[in-house]
Amino acid sequence: MIPVAFDYELATSAEHALSLLAEHGDDAKVLAGGHSLIPLMKYRLATPAVVVDVGRLSDLSYVREDGDHLAIGALTRHRDVEVSDLVVANAALLAEATRNVGDPQVRHRGTIGGALAHGDPASDIPAAVLALRGTLVVQGPSGSREVAVDDFFTGFLETALAPDELLTEVRIPRVPDARWSFQKFNRRAQDWAIVGAAVLVAEGNCGVGLVNMDARPVRAVAVEAAVNSGASAADAAEAAPEGLEPPSDLNASPEYRCHLARVLTRRGLEQASR
Amino acid sequence: MQVSMTINGDPVSADVEPRLLLVHFIRDRAGLTGTNIGCDSSSCGACTIHLGGEAVKSCTVLAVQADDCDITTIEGLADGDTLHPMQQAFHECHALQCGYCTPGMVMAAVSLLDEVPNPTEADVREGLEGNLCRCTGYHNIVRAVLQAAGDQS
Ligand SMILES: Cc1cc2nc3c(=O)[nH]c(=O)nc-3n(C[C@H](O)[C@H](O)[C@H](O)COP(=O)(O)OP(=O)(O)OC[C@H]3O[C@@H](n4cnc5c(N)ncnc54)[C@H](O)[C@@H]3O)c2cc1C
Ligand code: FES
Ligand code: FES
């Protein structure tokens, strides 16, 4: 499978990338790790005229402690997130979700920024960042803005990013004492989740992100409210699919996904409260 | 576009279309056909090579993304007639049947031991989750990797 022909531009800095995006507008697509975009281009589901490669912007690959949060560069590869001592100590849920992404080869290439910018409801990373209440830093022609993760995912593979903007950093509140659990249900080892649940309980505040339970990555708001007002794990988890419209595909019907969401959320809550 | 990379220690340059996949560059331009294409869709791991020392699936990387990079393929592991310890372990443990998955399997296994030098059986099974063997010879593959890990430590 060969992608449709395109022009290739190698960005040498974030500013350079932004000027290339401004120049090419809607015709251009950012290339980070390429592990969502290249498969789409090979299937010819994506046919950008210009590819702007930000994969070599090593100054956007980092994990730093910054006051009450961790700052993770958008170009940080999954493998580097997974083994980062800072992430393991301050946001272990994110490290665990990242460890669940694909296989080692995929994690050597894919980036945290790419996984979020892709806006795929089937991805593990958005669920963890939703549960952790992350903030995304976005750079555009008129400067930089911060977007709460709750406002970032706008539809199926759609995000708050404009075509001329670059995701540069992911900020994750530090929760070293949080209890957490990442539940992923799939049939084969390297597969995507049929449904997944990222559960966090930090200072009495609950966060639950769900994988593959709607057109976009979502939180189980009703579960969080129930836990915060003292409901048991089993009772709270019953509300997991509330208000959501899970997809139907070869692996699962919407009804089955709702069932999985309840079971995985209950398991996650039970594990996080042990 | 002109790209240059080092493959198994040798410089290779060529004028390529940006859409050329790294696996095709390696096979068709560098003439190194040890790296196989199985699924061509990032699933099977047959095309696994080392890019900057790490295992990656070369069917999901553009050749231009590897410009100026250091690449090792299965042909680059042995030292003359002396097999790499992982190749030797595959040989001794009968870790291949038809052999189609083997180059990718060996490259993934070498990368795994770089990251996890003393793996448990579970570590090996998880570490090779990106590589499929249609002959389903996983048992001996896992044995081979554990043997190579033991020999190495
Ligand atoms: C075989 C396989 C299995 C996988 N399994 C899983 C899995 O189990 N769970 C999971 O969560 N993921 C999985 N993935 C996806 C993987 O996590 C990808 O790495 C990730 O989704 C995309 O990151 P990337 O850096 O490769 O992005 P790319 O593919 O380069 O880009 C993806 C999209 O985001 C945009 N983009 C990327 N970076 C930026 C940026 N900084 N600013 C603005 N836009 C940007 C691109 O334009 C593109 O639209 C799998 C992938 C493969 C190939
Ligand atoms: S050919 Fe690349 S993963 Fe199968
Ligand atoms: S030995 Fe035949 S595919 Fe693995």
Short mmCIF file of C-alpha atoms and ligand atoms in Angstrom, two decimals, chain B residues 95-102 105 132-137 141, ligand 3:
data_model
loop_
_atom_site.label_atom_id
_atom_site.label_comp_id
_atom_site.label_asym_id
_atom_site.label_seq_id
_atom_site.Cartn_x
_atom_site.Cartn_y
_atom_site.Cartn_z
CA ALA B 95 12.61 -21.00 16.90
CA LEU B 96 11.63 -20.93 13.24
CA GLN B 97 9.57 -23.06 10.92
CA CYS B 98 8.95 -21.34 7.56
CA GLY B 99 11.18 -18.47 8.70
CA TYR B 100 9.07 -15.64 7.33
CA CYS B 101 8.57 -13.88 10.65
CA THR B 102 12.12 -14.61 11.80
CA MET B 105 11.20 -11.50 15.39
CA LEU B 132 3.09 -12.49 14.63
CA CYS B 133 4.24 -15.96 13.61
CA ARG B 134 1.81 -17.61 11.21
CA CYS B 135 3.46 -20.96 11.92
CA THR B 136 2.58 -20.20 15.57
CA GLY B 137 5.96 -21.33 16.82
CA ILE B 141 10.72 -18.31 20.04
S1 FES C 3 8.20 -19.33 11.38
FE1 FES C 3 6.65 -19.22 9.86
S2 FES C 3 5.75 -17.32 10.31
FE2 FES C 3 6.98 -17.64 12.01
#
